[in-house]
Coordinates of C-alpha atoms in Angstrom, one line a residue:
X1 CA -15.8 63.0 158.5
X2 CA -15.7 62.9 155.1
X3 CA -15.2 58.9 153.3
X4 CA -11.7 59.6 152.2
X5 CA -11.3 60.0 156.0
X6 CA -13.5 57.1 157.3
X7 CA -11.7 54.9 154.9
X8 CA -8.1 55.8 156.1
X9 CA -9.0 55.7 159.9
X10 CA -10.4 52.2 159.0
X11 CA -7.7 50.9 157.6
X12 CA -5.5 52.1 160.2
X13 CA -7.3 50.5 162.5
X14 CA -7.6 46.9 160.9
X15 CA -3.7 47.8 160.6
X16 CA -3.5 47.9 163.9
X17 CA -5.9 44.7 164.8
X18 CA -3.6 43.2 162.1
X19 CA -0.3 44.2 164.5
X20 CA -2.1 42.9 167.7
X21 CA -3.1 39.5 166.6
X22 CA 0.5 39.0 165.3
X23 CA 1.9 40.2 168.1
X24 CA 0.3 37.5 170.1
X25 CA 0.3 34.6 167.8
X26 CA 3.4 35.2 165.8
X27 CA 6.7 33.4 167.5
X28 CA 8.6 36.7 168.8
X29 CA 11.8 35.7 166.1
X30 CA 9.3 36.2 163.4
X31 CA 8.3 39.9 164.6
X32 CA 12.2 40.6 165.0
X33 CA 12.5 40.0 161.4
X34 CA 13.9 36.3 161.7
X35 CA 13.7 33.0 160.1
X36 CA 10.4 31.3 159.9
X37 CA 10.3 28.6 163.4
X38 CA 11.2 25.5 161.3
X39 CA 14.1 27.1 159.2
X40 CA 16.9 24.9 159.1
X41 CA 15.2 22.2 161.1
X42 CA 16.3 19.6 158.2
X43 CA 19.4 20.2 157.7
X44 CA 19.5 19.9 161.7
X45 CA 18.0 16.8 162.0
X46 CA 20.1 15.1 159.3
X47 CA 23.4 16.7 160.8
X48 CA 22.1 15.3 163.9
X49 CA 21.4 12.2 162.9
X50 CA 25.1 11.4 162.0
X51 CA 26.3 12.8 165.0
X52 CA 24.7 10.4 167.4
X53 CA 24.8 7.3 165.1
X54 CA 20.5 6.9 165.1
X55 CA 19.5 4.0 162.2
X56 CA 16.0 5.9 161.6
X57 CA 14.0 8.8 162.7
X58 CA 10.7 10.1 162.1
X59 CA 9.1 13.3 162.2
X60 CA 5.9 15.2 162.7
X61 CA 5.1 19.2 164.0
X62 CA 1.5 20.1 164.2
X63 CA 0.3 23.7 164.4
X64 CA -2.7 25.4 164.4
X65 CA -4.6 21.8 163.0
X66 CA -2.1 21.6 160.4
X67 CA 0.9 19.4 160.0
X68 CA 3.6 22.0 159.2
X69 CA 6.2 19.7 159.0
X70 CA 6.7 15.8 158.5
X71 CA 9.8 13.9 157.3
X72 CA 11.5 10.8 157.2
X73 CA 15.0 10.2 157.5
X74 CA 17.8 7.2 158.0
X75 CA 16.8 3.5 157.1
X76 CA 14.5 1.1 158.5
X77 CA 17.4 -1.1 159.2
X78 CA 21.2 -0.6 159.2
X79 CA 22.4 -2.7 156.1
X80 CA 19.6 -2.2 154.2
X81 CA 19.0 0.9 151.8
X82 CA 14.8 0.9 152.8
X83 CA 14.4 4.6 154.3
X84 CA 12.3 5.5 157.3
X85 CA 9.7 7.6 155.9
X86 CA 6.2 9.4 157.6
X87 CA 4.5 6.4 156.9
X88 CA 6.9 4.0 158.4
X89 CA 5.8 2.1 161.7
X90 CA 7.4 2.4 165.1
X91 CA 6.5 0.9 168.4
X92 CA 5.2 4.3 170.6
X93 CA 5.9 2.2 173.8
X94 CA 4.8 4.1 176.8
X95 CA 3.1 6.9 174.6
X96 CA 0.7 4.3 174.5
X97 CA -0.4 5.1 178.2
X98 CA -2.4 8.6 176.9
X99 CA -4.3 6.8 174.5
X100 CA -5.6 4.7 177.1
X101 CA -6.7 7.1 179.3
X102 CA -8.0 9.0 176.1
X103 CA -10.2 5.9 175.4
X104 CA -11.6 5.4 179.3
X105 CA -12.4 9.2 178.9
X106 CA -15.5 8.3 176.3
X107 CA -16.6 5.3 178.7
X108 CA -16.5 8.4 181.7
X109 CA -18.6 10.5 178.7
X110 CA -21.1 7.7 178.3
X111 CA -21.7 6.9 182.5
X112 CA -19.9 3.4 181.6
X113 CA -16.9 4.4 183.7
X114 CA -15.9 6.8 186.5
X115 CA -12.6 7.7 186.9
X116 CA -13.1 7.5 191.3
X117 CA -14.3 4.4 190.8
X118 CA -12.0 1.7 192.7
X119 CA -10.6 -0.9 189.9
X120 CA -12.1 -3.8 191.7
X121 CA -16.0 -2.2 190.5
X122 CA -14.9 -3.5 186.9
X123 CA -12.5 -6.2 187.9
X124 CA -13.7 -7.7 190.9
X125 CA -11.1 -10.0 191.3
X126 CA -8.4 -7.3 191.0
X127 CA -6.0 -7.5 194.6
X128 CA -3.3 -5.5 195.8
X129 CA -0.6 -6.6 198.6
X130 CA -2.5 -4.3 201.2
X131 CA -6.2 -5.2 201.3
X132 CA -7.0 -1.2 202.0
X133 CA -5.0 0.0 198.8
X134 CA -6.9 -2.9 197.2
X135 CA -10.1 -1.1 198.3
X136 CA -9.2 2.1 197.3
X137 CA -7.7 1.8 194.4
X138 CA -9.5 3.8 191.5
X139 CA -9.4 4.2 187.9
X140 CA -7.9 7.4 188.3
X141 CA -4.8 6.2 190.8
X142 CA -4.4 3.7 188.0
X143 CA -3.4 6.1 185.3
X144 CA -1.7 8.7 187.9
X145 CA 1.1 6.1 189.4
X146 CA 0.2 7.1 193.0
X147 CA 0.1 3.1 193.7
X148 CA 2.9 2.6 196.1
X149 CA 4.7 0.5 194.2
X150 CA 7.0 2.0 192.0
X151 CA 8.9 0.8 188.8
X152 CA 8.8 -2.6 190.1
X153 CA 6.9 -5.8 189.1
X154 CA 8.0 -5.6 185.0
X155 CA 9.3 -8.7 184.6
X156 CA 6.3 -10.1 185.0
X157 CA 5.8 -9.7 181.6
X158 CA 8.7 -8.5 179.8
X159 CA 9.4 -11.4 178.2
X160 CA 7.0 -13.8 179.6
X161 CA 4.3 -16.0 178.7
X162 CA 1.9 -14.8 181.2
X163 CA -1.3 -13.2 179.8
X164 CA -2.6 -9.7 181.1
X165 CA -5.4 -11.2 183.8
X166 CA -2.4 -13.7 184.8
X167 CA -0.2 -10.6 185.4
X168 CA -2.6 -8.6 187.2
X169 CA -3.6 -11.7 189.4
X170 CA 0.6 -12.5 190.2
X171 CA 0.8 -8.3 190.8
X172 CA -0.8 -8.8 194.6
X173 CA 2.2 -10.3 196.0
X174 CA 4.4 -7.5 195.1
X175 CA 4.9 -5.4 198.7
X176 CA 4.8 -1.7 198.2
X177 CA 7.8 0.4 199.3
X178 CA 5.9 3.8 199.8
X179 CA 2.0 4.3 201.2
X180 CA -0.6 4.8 198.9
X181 CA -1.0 7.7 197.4
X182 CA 1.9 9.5 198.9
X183 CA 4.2 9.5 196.3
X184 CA 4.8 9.3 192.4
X185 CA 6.0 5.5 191.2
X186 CA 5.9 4.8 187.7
X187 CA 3.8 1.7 187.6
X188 CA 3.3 0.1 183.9
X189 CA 1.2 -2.4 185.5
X190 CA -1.5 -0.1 187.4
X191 CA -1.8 1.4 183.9
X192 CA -2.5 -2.4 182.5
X193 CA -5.1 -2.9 185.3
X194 CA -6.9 0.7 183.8
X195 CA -6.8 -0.8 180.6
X196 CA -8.4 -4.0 181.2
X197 CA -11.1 -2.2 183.7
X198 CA -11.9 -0.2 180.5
X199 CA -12.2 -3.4 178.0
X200 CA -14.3 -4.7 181.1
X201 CA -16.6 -1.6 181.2
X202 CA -17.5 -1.5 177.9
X203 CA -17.6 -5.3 177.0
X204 CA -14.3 -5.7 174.7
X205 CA -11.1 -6.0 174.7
X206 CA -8.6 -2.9 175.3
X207 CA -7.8 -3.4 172.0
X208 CA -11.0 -3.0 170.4
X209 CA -11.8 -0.5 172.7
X210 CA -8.9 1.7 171.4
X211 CA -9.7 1.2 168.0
X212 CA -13.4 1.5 168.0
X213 CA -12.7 4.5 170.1
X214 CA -9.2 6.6 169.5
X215 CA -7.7 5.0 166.0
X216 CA -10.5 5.2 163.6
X217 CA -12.3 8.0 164.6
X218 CA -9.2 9.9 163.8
X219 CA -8.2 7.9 160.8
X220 CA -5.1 6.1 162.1
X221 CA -5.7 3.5 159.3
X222 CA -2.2 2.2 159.9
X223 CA -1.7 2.1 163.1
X224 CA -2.3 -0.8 165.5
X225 CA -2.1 -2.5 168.8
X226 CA 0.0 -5.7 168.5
X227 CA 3.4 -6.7 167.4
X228 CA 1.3 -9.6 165.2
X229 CA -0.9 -7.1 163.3
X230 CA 3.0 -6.2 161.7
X231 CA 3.5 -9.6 159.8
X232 CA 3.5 -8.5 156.3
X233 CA 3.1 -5.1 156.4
X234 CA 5.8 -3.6 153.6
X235 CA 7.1 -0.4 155.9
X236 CA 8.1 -1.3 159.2
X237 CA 11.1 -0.2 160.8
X238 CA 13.2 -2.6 162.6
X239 CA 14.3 -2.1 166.3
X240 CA 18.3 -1.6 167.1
X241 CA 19.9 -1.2 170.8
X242 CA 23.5 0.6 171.0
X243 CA 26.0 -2.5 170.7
X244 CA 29.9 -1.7 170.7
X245 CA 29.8 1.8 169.6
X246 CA 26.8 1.4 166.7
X247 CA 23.1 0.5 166.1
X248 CA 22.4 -3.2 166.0
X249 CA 18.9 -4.9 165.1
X250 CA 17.7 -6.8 167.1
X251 CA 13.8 -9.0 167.1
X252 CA 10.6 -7.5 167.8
X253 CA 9.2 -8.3 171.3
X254 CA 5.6 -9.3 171.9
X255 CA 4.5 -7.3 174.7
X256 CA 0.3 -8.0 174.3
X257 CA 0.4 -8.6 177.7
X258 CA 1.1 -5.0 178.5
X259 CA -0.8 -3.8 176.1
X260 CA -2.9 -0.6 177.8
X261 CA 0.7 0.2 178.9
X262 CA 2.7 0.4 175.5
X263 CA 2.0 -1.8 172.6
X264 CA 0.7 0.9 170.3
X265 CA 2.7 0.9 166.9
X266 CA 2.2 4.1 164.8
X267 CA 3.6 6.6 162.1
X268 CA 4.2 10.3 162.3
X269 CA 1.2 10.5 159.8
X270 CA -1.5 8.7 161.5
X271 CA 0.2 10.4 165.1
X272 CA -0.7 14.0 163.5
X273 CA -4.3 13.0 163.8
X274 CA -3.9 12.2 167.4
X275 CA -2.2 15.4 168.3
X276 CA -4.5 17.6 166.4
X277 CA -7.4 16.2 167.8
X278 CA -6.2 16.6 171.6
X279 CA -5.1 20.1 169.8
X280 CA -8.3 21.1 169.5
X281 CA -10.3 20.2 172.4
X282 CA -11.2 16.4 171.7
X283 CA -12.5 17.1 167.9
X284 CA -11.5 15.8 165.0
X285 CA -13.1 16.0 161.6
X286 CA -16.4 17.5 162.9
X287 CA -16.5 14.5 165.6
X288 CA -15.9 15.4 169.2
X289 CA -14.1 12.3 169.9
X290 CA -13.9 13.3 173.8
X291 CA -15.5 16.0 175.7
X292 CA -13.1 19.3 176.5
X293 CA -14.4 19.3 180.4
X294 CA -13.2 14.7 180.2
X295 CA -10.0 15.9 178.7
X296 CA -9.2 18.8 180.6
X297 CA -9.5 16.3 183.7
X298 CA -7.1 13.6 182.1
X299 CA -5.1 16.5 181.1
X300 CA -4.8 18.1 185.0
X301 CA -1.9 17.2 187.5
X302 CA -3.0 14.8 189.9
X303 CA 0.6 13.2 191.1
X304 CA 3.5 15.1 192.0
X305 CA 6.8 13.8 190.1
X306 CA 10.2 14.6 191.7
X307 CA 11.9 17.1 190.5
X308 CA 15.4 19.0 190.9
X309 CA 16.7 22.5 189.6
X310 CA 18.6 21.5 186.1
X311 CA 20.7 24.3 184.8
X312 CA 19.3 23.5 181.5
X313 CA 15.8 24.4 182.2
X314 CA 16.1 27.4 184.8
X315 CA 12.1 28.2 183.3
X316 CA 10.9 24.7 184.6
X317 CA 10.0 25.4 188.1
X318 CA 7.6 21.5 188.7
X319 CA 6.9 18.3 186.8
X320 CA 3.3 16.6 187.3
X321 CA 1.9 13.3 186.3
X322 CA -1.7 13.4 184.9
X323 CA -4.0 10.6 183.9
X324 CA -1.1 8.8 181.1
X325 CA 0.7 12.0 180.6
X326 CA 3.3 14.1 182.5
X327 CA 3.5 17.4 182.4
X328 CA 5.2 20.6 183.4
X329 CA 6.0 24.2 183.0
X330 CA 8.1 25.8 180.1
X331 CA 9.0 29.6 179.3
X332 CA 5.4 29.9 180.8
X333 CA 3.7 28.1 179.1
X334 CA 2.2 24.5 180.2
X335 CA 3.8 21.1 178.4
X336 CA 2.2 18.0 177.7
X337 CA 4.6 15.3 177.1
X338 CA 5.4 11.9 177.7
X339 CA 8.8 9.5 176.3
X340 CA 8.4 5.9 175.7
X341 CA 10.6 3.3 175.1
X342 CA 10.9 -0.3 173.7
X343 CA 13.3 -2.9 172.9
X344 CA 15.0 -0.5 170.3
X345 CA 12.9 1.8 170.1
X346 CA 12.6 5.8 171.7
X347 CA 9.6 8.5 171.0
X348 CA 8.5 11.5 172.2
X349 CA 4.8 13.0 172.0
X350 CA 4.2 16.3 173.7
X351 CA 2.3 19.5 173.0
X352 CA 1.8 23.3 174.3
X353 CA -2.1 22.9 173.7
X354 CA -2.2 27.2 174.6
X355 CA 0.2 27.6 171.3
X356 CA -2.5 24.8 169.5
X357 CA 1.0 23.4 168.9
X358 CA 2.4 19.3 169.0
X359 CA 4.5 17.0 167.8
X360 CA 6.0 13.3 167.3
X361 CA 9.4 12.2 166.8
X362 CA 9.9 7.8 166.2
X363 CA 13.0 6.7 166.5
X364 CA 14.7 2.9 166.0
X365 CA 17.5 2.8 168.4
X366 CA 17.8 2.6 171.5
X367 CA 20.7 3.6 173.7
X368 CA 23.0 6.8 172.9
X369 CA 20.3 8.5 171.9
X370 CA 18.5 11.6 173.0
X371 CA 17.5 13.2 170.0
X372 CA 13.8 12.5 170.0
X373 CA 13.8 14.7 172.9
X374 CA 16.7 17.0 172.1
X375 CA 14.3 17.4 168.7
X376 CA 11.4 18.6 171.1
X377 CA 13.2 21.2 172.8
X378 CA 14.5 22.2 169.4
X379 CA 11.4 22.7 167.7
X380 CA 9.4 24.2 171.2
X381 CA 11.9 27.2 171.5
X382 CA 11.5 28.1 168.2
X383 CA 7.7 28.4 168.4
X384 CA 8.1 30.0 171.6
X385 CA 10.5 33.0 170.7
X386 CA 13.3 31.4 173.5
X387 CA 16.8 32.0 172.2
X388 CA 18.1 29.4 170.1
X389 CA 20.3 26.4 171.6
X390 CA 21.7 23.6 169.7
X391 CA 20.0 20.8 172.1
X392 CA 21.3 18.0 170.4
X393 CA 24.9 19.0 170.6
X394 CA 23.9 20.0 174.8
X395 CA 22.2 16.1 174.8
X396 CA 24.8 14.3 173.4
X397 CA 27.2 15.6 175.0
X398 CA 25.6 14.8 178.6
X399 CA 24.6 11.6 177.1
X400 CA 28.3 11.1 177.0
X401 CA 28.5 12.1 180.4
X402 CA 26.2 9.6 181.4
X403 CA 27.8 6.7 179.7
X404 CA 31.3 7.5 181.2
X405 CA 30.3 7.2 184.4
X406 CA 28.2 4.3 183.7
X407 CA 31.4 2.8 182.7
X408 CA 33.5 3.8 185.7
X409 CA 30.7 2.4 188.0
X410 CA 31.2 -0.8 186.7
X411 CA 35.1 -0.7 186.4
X412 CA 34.5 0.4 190.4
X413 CA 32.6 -2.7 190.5
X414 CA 34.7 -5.1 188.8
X415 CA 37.6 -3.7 191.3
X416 CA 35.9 -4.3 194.2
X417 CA 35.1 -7.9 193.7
X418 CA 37.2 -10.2 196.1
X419 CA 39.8 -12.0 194.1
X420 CA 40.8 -15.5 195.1
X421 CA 37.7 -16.9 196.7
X422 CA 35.8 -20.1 195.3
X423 CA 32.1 -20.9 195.4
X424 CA 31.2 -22.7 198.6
X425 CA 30.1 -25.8 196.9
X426 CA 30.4 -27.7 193.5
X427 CA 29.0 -26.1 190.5
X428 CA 26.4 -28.8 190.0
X429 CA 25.0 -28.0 193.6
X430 CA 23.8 -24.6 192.4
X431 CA 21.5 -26.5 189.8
X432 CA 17.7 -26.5 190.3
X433 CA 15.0 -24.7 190.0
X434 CA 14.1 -21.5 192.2
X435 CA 10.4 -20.4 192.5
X436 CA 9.4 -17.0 193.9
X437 CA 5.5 -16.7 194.0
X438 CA 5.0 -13.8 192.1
X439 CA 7.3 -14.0 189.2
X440 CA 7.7 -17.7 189.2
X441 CA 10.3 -20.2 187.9
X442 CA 13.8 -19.9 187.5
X443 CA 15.9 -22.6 186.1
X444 CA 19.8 -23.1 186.5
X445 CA 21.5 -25.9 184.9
X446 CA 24.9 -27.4 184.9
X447 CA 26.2 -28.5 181.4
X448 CA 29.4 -30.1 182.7
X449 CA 31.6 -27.3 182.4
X450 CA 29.8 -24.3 183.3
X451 CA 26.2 -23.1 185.0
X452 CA 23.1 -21.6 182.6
X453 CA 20.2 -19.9 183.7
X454 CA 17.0 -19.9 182.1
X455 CA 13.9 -17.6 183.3
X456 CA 10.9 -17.7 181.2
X457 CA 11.5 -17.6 177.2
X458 CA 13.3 -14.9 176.7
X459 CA 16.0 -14.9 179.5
X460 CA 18.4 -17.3 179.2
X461 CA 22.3 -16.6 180.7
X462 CA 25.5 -17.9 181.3
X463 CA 26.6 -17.7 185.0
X464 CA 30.6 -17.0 185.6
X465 CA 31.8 -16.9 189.4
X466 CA 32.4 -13.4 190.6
X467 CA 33.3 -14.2 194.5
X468 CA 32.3 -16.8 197.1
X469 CA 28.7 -17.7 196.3
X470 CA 27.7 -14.6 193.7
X471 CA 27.9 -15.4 190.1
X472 CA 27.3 -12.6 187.3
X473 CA 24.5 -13.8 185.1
X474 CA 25.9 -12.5 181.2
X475 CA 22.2 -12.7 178.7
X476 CA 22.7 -13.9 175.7
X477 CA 20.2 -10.9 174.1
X478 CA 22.8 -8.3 173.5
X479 CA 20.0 -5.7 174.8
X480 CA 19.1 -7.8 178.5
X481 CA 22.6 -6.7 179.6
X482 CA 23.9 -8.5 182.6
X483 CA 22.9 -9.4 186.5
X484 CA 24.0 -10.8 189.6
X485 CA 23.1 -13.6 191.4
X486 CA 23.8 -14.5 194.8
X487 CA 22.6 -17.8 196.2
X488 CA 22.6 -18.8 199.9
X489 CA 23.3 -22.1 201.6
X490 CA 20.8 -23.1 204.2
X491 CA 21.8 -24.7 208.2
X492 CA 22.3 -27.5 206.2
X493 CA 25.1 -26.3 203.7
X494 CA 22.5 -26.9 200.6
X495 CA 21.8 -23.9 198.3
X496 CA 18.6 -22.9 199.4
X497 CA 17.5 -19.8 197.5
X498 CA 19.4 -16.9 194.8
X499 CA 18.8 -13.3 195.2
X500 CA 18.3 -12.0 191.6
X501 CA 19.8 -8.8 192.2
X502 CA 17.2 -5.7 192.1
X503 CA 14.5 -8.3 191.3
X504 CA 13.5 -10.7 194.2
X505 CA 14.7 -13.6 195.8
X506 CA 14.1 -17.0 194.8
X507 CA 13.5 -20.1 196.7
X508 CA 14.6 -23.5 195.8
X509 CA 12.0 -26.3 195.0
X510 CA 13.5 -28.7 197.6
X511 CA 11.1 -31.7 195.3
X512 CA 13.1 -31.9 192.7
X513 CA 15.5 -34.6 192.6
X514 CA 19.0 -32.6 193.8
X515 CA 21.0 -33.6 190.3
X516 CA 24.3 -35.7 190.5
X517 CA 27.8 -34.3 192.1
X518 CA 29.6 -34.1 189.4
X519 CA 30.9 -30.7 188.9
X520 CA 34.2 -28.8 190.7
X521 CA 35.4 -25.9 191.5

């Protein structure tokens, strides 16, 4: 073989490597000749953006440990011209939840922690309803929501005063409504009770623990773990629910008392770092942050999450629940993704770690939208050579969907209540306080003319009859919505407890002083 020879069969077969490594790293549109993945994406989003009526978005696409797209768009707050851009702070809400598990992953790395550990070895005083599950309960089951609970319990702290140990202490009366273990309930709670077991393992607070651990390790410099840390920060976006057709601000919410489970407020910059390092194995900057064999574990299905065919997703065949994450299948390849969601504000974080491949969206308003995820699906197809589909359209219009027959329900509602009836007593005879052992006081007062409620500091509403003894409790927060009450007269024709509906029931504190007659029908 002469080197004229050598030289051309070497090149051909470089060529050739060339053509293989492409074939399996290059998005399949870009072998057919197409548009690079994120072609058009800005023009989408702002198109998008007007469509559903979002204040501010913000957005971040990580691949192959580089950020290959971040942008801004829309304003901080309606009414004012400040624009959301990749520095601007959201509130993650329950995205939150994986860096808390992230965090208790270096305690398991050091021996400090281990994730089969029953919460009660860290928090000794920690008690569930059924002395067994209290027992059993472990680190792991905290982080999974396998508790037997379900989504119940919240308004322990939304919108209280009570710390985190007072939550976790008032969380034992709460009576499961499945067996341990059996089945998937979201539980922001359980994930609480990780997240102080964690500051108790390693002798801090879960705050200090995330930060020491997760936030400057990866140089999330402006990212933090409390609503207070906000005061006087200059780029903060400001959260807005969906009020008569259009965003509407509304106050930031303290939720410290949730913390482990969702008070994490970030930006799409400092958010890259996060995804990058879980990117690439628990590294970051030449630090492995967390070991791959730790992550891999936190990273595994360990709950089942129920789960129905949706024409939409014919490739998603199962949904799983790690430790802080869910997860499932798409176009064959495995998701990692979680939403979260507070007081006016929506995100999504997920990432196809096989594709080295992630990203963020922050949004500022909450209700009518489903872009953040709509923006997911967007952004994963095009990475994954799956034929293009114009999500947010698809979204919004089974958003729509959604919110008409949200609004027939209640017009369903409103015709079934039973005209012509009267409360059983005099209005001021409903006045009192109601205690229920878990969740505590509620106050209803009589003002002469109509009846207020008042339940910790945030929930205060004005009760209008609806039919015999059930009154409809409007908030006066445009985002708490409504609720019915329903109160029942003892053997002796006294009001002797209200059933908050889908809450709990109340009982009347028959030592205080029964206030004077003087109201009516």
């Amino acid at each position: 073989m002469n080197a004229i020879e050598g030289r051309t069969r070497r090149g051909r077969s470089r060529f050739v490597a060339l053509a293989l490594l492409l074939l399996f790293v290059l998005p399949q549109g870009w072998l057919a000749g197409q548009e690079p993945p994120l072609t058009g994406l800005d023009g989408y989003i702002r198109n998008a953006m007007q469509q559903w009526g979002i204040a501010g978005l913000a957005i971040a696409v990580v691949h192959d440990d580089s950020v290959v797209f971040a942008q801004g768009y829309g304003v901080r707050q309606v009414g004012k011209p400040d624009p959301v851009d990749t520095h601007t702070l959201f509130a993650i809400g329950s995205n939150t939840k994986f860096f808390t598990a992230v965090a208790l992953g270096t305690l398991v790395d050091q021996g400090k922690m281990d994730w089969d550990a029953p919460v009660t070895t860290y928090l000794p005083w920690f008690q569930l309803y059924d002395p067994y599950v209290t027992r059993e309960f472990t680190v792991g089951d905290a982080l999974s929501h396998d508790s037997g609970l379900g989504r119940r319990g919240d308004l322990l702290w939304y919108g209280s005063t009570y710390s985190r140990d007072e939550v976790l202490h008032r969380i034992r009366y709460l009576k499961p409504i499945s067996s341990f273990r059996a089945k998937f309930g979201y539980q922001n709670i359980m994930v609480m009770a990780a997240g102080q077991a964690g500051g108790a393992a390693a002798g801090e607070s879960w705050d200090s623990l995330v930060t020491g651990r997760i936030l400057r390790p990866l140089g999330m410099a402006q990212t933090n773990t409390s609503v207070r840390d906000l005061a006087g920060l200059p780029d903060v976006a400001q959260p807005h629910v969906w009020h008569e057709g259009k965003p509407t601000p509304v106050p930031w919410r303290n939720i410290d008392n949730i913390g482990p489970a969702g008070s994490i407020n970030s930006n799409v910059m400092d958010m890259s770092h996060w995804l990058r390092m879980l990117l690439d194995d628990g590294r970051f900057g030449g630090e492995q942050i967390i070991k791959p064999a730790t992550l891999q574990r936190i990273e595994a299905p360990h709950t089942v999450m129920p789960f129905s065919q949706d024409s939409l997703f014919p490739s998603i065949h199962f949904v799983f629940y790690g430790y802080g994450i869910g997860m499932d299948d798409y176009h064959g390849v495995k998701v990692l993704q979680h939403t979260g969601g507070i007081d006016g504000m929506l995100s999504q974080v997920a990432l196809i770690p096989e594709r080295h491949l992630g990203l963020v969206v922050l949004t500022n308003t909450e209700g009518h939208n489903a872009l953040f995820t709509a923006l997911m699906w967007r952004v994963f197809d095009a990475y994954l050579g799956a034929s293009p589909r114009d999500w947010s359209t698809i979204l919004l219009e089974r958003t729509k969907k959604q919110e008409a027959a949200a609004a027939a329900r209640w017009k369903k509602r409103q015709e079934e209540r039973k005209t012509g009836t009267h409360p059983s007593l005099s209005l001021s005879a409903y006045a009192g306080t109601y205690r229920n052992e878990m969740y505590g006081d509620l106050d209803v007062q009589y003002d002469g003319k109509k009846l207020v409620v008042h339940f910790g500091p945030s929930f205060t509403g004005d009760l209008t009859h609806w039919h015999y003894d059930t009154f409809l409790a409007n908030w006066r927060s445009i985002r708490e919505g409504r609720a019915f009450m329903n109160f029942h007269l003892g053997i002796d024709g006294k009001v002797d407890s209200v059933e908050v509906q889908g809450i709990a029931s109340f009982a009347r504190v028959v030592e205080q002083a029964e206030q004077k007659d003087t109201g009516g029908r």
